[in-house]
PDB file of C-alpha atoms and ligand atoms in Angstrom:
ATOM      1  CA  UNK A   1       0.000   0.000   0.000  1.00 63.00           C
ATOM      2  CA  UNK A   2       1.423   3.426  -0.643  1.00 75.00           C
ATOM      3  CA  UNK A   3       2.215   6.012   1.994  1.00 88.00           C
ATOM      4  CA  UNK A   4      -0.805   8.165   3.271  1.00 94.00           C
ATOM      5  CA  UNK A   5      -0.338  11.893   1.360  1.00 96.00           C
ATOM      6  CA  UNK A   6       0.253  14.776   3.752  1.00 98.00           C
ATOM      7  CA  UNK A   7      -1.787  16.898   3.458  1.00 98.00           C
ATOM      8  CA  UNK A   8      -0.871  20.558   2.767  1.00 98.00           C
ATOM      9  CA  UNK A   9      -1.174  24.274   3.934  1.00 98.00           C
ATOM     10  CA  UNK A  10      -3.796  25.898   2.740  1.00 97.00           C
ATOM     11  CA  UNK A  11      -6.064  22.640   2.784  1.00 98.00           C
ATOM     12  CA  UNK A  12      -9.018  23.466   5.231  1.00 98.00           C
ATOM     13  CA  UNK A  13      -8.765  20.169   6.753  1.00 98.00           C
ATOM     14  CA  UNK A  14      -5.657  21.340   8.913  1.00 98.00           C
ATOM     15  CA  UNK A  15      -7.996  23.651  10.601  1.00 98.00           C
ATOM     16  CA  UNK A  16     -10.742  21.780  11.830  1.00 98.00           C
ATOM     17  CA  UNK A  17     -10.560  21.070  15.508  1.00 98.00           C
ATOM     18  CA  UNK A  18     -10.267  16.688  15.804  1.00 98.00           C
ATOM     19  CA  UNK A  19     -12.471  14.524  17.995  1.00 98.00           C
ATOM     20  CA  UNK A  20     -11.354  12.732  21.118  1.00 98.00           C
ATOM     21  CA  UNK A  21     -10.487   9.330  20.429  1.00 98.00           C
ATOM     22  CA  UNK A  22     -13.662   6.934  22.555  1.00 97.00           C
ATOM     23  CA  UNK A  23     -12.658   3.192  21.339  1.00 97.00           C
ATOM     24  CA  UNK A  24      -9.386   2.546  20.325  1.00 98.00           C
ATOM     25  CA  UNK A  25     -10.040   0.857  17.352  1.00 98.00           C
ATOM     26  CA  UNK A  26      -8.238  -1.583  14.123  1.00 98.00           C
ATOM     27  CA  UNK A  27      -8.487   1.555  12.498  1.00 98.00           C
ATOM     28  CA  UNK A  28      -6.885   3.626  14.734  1.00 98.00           C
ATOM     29  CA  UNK A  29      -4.172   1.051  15.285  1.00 98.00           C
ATOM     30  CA  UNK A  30      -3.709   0.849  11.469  1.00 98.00           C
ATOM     31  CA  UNK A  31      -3.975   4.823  11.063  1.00 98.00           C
ATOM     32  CA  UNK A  32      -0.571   4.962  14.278  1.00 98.00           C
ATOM     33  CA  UNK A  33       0.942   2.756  11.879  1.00 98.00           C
ATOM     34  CA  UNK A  34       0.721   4.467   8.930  1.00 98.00           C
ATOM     35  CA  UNK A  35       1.537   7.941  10.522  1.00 98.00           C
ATOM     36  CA  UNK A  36       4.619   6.569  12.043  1.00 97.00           C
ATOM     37  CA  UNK A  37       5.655   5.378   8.263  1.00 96.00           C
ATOM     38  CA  UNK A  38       4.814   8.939   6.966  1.00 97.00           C
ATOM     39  CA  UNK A  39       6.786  10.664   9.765  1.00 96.00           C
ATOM     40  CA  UNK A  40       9.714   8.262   9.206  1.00 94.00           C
ATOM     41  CA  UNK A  41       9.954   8.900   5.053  1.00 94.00           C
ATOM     42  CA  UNK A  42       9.298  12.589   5.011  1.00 94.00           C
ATOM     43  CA  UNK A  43      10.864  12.556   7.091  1.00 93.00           C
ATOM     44  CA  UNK A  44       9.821  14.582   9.983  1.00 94.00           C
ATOM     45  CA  UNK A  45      10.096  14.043  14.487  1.00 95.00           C
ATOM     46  CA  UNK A  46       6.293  14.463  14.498  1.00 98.00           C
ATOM     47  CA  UNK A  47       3.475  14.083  12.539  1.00 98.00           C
ATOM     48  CA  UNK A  48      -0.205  14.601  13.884  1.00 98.00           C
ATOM     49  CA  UNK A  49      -3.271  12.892  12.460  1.00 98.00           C
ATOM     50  CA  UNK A  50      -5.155  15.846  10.705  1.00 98.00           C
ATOM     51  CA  UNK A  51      -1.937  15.693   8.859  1.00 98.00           C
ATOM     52  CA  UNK A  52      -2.800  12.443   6.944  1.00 98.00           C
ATOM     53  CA  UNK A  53      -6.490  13.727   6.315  1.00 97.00           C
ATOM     54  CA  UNK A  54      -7.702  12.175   9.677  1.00 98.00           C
ATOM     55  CA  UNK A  55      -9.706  14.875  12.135  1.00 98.00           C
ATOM     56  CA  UNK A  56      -9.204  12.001  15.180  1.00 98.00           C
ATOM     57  CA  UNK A  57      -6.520  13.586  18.624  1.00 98.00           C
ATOM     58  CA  UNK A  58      -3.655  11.346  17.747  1.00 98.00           C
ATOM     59  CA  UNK A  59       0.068  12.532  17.194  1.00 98.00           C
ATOM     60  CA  UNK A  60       3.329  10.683  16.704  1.00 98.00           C
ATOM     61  CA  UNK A  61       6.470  11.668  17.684  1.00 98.00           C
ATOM     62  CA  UNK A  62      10.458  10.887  17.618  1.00 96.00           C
ATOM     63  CA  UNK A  63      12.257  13.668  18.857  1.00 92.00           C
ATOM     64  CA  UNK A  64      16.052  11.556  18.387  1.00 87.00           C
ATOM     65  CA  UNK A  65      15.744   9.309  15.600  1.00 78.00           C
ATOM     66  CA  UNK A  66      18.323   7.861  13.861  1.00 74.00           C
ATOM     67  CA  UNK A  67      18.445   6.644  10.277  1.00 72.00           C
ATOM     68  CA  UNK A  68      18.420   2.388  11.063  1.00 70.00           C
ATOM     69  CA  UNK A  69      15.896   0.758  12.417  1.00 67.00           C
ATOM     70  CA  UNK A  70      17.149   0.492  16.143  1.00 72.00           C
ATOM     71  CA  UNK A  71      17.505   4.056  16.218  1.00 83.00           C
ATOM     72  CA  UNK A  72      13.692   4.785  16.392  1.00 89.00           C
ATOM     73  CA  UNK A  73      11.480   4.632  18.675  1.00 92.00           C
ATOM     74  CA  UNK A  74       8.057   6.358  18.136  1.00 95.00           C
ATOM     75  CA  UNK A  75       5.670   7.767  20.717  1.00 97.00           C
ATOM     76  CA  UNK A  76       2.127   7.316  20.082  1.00 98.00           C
ATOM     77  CA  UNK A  77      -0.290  10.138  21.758  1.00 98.00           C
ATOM     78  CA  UNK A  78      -4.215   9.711  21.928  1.00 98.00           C
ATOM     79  CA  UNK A  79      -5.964  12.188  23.398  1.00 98.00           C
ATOM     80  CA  UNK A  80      -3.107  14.514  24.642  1.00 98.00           C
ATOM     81  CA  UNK A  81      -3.635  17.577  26.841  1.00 98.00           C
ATOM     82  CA  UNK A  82      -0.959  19.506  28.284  1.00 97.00           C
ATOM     83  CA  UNK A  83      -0.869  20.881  31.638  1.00 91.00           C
ATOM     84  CA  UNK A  84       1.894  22.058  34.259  1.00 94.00           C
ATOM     85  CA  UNK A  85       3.461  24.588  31.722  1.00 97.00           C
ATOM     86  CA  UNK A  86       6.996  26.336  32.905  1.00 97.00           C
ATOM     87  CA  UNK A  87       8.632  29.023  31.275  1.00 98.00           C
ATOM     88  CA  UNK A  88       9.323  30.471  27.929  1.00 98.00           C
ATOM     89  CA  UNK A  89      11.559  29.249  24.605  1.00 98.00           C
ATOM     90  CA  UNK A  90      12.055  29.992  21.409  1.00 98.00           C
ATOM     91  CA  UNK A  91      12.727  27.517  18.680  1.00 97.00           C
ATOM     92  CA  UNK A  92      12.910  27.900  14.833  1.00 97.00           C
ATOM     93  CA  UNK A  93      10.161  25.615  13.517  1.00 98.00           C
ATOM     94  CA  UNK A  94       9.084  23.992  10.341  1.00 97.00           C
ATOM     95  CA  UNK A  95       5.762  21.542   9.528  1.00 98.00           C
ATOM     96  CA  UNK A  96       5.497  18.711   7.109  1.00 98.00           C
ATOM     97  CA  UNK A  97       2.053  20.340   6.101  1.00 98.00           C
ATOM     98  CA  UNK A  98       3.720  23.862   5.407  1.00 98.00           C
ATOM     99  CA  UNK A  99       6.356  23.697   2.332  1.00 96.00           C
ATOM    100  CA  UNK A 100       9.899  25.194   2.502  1.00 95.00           C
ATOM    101  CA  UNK A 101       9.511  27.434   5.611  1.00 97.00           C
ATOM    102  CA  UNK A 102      10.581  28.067   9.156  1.00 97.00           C
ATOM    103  CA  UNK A 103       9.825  30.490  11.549  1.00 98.00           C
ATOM    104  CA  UNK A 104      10.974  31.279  15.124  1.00 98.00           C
ATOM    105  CA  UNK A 105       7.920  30.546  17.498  1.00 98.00           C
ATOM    106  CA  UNK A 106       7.848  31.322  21.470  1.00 98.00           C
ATOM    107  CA  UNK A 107       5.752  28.444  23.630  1.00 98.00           C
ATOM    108  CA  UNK A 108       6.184  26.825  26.816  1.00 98.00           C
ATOM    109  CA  UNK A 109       9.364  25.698  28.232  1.00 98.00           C
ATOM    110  CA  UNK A 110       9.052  22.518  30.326  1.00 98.00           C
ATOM    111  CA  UNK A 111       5.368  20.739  29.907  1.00 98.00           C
ATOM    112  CA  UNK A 112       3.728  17.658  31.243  1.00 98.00           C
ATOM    113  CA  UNK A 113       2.311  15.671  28.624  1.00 98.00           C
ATOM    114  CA  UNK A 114      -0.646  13.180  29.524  1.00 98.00           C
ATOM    115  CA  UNK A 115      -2.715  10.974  27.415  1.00 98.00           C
ATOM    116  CA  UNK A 116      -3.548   7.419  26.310  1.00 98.00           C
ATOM    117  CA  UNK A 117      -1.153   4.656  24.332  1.00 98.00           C
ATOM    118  CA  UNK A 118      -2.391   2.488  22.008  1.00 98.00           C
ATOM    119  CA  UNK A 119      -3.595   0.249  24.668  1.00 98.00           C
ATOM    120  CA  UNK A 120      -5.391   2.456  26.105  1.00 98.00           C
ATOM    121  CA  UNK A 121      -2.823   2.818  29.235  1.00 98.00           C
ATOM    122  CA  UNK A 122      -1.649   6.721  30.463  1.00 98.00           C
ATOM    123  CA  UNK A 123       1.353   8.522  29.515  1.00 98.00           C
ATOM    124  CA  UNK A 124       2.871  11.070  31.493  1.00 98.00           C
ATOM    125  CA  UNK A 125       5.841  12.556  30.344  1.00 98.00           C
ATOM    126  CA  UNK A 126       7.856  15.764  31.178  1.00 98.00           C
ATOM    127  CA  UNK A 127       9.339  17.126  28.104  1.00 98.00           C
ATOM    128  CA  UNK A 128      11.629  20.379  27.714  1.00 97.00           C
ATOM    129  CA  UNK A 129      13.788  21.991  25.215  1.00 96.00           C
ATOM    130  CA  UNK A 130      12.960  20.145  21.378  1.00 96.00           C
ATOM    131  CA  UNK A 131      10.672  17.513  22.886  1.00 97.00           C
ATOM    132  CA  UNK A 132       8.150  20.200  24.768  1.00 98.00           C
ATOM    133  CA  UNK A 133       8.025  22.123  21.663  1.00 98.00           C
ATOM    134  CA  UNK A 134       7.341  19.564  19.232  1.00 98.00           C
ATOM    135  CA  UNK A 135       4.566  18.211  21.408  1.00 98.00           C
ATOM    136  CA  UNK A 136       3.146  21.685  21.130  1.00 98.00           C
ATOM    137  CA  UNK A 137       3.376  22.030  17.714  1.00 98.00           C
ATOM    138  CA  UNK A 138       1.245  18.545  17.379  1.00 98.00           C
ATOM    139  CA  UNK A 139      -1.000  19.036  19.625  1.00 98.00           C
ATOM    140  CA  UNK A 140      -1.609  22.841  17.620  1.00 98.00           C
ATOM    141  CA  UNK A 141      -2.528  20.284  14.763  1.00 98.00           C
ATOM    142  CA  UNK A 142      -5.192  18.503  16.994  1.00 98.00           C
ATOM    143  CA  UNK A 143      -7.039  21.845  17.365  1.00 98.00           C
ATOM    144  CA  UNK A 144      -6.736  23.608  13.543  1.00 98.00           C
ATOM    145  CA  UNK A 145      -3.719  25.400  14.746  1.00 98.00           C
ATOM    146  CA  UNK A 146      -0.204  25.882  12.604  1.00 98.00           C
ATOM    147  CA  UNK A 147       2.637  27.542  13.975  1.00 98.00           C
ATOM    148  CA  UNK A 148       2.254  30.197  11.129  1.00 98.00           C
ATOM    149  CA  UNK A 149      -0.709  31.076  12.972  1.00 98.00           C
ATOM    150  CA  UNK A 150       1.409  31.748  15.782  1.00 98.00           C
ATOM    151  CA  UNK A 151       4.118  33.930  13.931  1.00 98.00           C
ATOM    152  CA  UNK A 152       3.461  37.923  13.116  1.00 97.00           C
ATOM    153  CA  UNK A 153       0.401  38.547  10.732  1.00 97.00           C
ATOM    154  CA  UNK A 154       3.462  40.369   8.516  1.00 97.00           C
ATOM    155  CA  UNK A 155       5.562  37.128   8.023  1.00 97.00           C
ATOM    156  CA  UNK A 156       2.698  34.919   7.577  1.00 97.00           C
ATOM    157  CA  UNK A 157       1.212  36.910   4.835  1.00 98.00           C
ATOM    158  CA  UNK A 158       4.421  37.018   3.511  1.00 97.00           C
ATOM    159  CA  UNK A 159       4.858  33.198   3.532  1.00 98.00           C
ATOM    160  CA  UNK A 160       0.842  32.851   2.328  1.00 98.00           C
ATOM    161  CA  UNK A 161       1.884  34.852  -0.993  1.00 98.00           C
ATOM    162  CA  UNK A 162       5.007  32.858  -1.377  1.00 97.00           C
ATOM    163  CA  UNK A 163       2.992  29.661  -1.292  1.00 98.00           C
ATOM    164  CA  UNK A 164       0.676  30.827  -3.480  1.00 97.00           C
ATOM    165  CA  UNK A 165       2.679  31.573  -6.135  1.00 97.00           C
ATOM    166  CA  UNK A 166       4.530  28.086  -5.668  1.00 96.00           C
ATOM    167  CA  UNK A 167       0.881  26.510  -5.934  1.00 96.00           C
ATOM    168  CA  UNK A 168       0.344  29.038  -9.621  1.00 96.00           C
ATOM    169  CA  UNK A 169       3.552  27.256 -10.787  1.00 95.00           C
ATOM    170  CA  UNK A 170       2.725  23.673  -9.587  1.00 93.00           C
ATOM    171  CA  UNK A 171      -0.655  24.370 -11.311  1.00 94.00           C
ATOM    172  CA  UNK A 172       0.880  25.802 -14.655  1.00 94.00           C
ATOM    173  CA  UNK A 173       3.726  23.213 -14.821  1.00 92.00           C
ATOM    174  CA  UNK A 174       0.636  20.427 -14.793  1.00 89.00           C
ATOM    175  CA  UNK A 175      -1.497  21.635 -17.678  1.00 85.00           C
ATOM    176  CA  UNK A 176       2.189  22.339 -19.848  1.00 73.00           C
TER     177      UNK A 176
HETATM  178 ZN1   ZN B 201       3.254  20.403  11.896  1.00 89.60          ZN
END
């Protein structure tokens, strides 16, 4: 089966707000699978589900990945809220779902993460530095949110025309 397509800025699916996760499902065990795949061929250290077209609260993440197969070791988050936030960092981030950009982005520090694995049991992890702010970024995803929404209005408009006019050419270079 071929990969699952990520699915890209401005697509109006990667604003919709995604639906707790009740029963934890073949399809939602298939769908972890599939998103860990993606993440690991884009490749990216996080991918969330809206991502793949799927409006369910489920992220994946591998924050220190290496390229072999003992080197990874993906998280799998359903339902994730964070709570117990610390402090203030910056970090220059980028997004599988928005093309050839970064952007600096201020969030929280040190966070506890809690959810549900895929057997249902709780996670509770304290994350800082990379690992806090990628579990923000995904958890953004789980509610409609990009971290371009989270930059100034001035540089996101600026990256919104530059993406635009890479669409025009994508378009023009299709129909010759
Ligand atoms: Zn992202």
């Amino acid at each position: 089966m071929p990969l699952r397509e990520v699915v890209l800025f401005p697509d109006p699916r990667l604003k919709l707000v995604s639906k707790p996760i009740g029963e934890i499902t073949d399809e939602i065990r298939m769908l972890a699978a599939d998103m860990i795949e993606v993440m690991y061929d884009e490749p990216g250290i996080g991918l969330a589900a809206p991502q793949v077209g799927a409006s369910v609260r489920m992220f994946v993440i591998d924050t220190e990945w290496s390229d072999d197969e003992v080197g990874r070791h993906p998280t799998v988050v359903l339902n994730p809220e964070i709570s117990e936030r610390e402090g203030r960092i910056t970090w220059d981030e980028g997004c599988l779902s928005v093309p050839d950009y970064n952007a600096v982005v201020e969030r929280d520090a040190k966070i506890t993460l809690r959810g549900l694995d895929l057997e249902g049991k709780p996670i509770v992890e304290r994350a800082e530095g990379l690992r806090a702010v990628c579990i923000q970024h995904e958890v953004d995803h789980l509610d409609g949110i990009l971290f371009i929404d989270r930059i100034s209005r001035l540089k996101r408009s600026l990256y919104v025309k530059k993406r635009r006019k890479q669409l025009a050419e994508e378009a023009a270079e299709r129909h010759g």
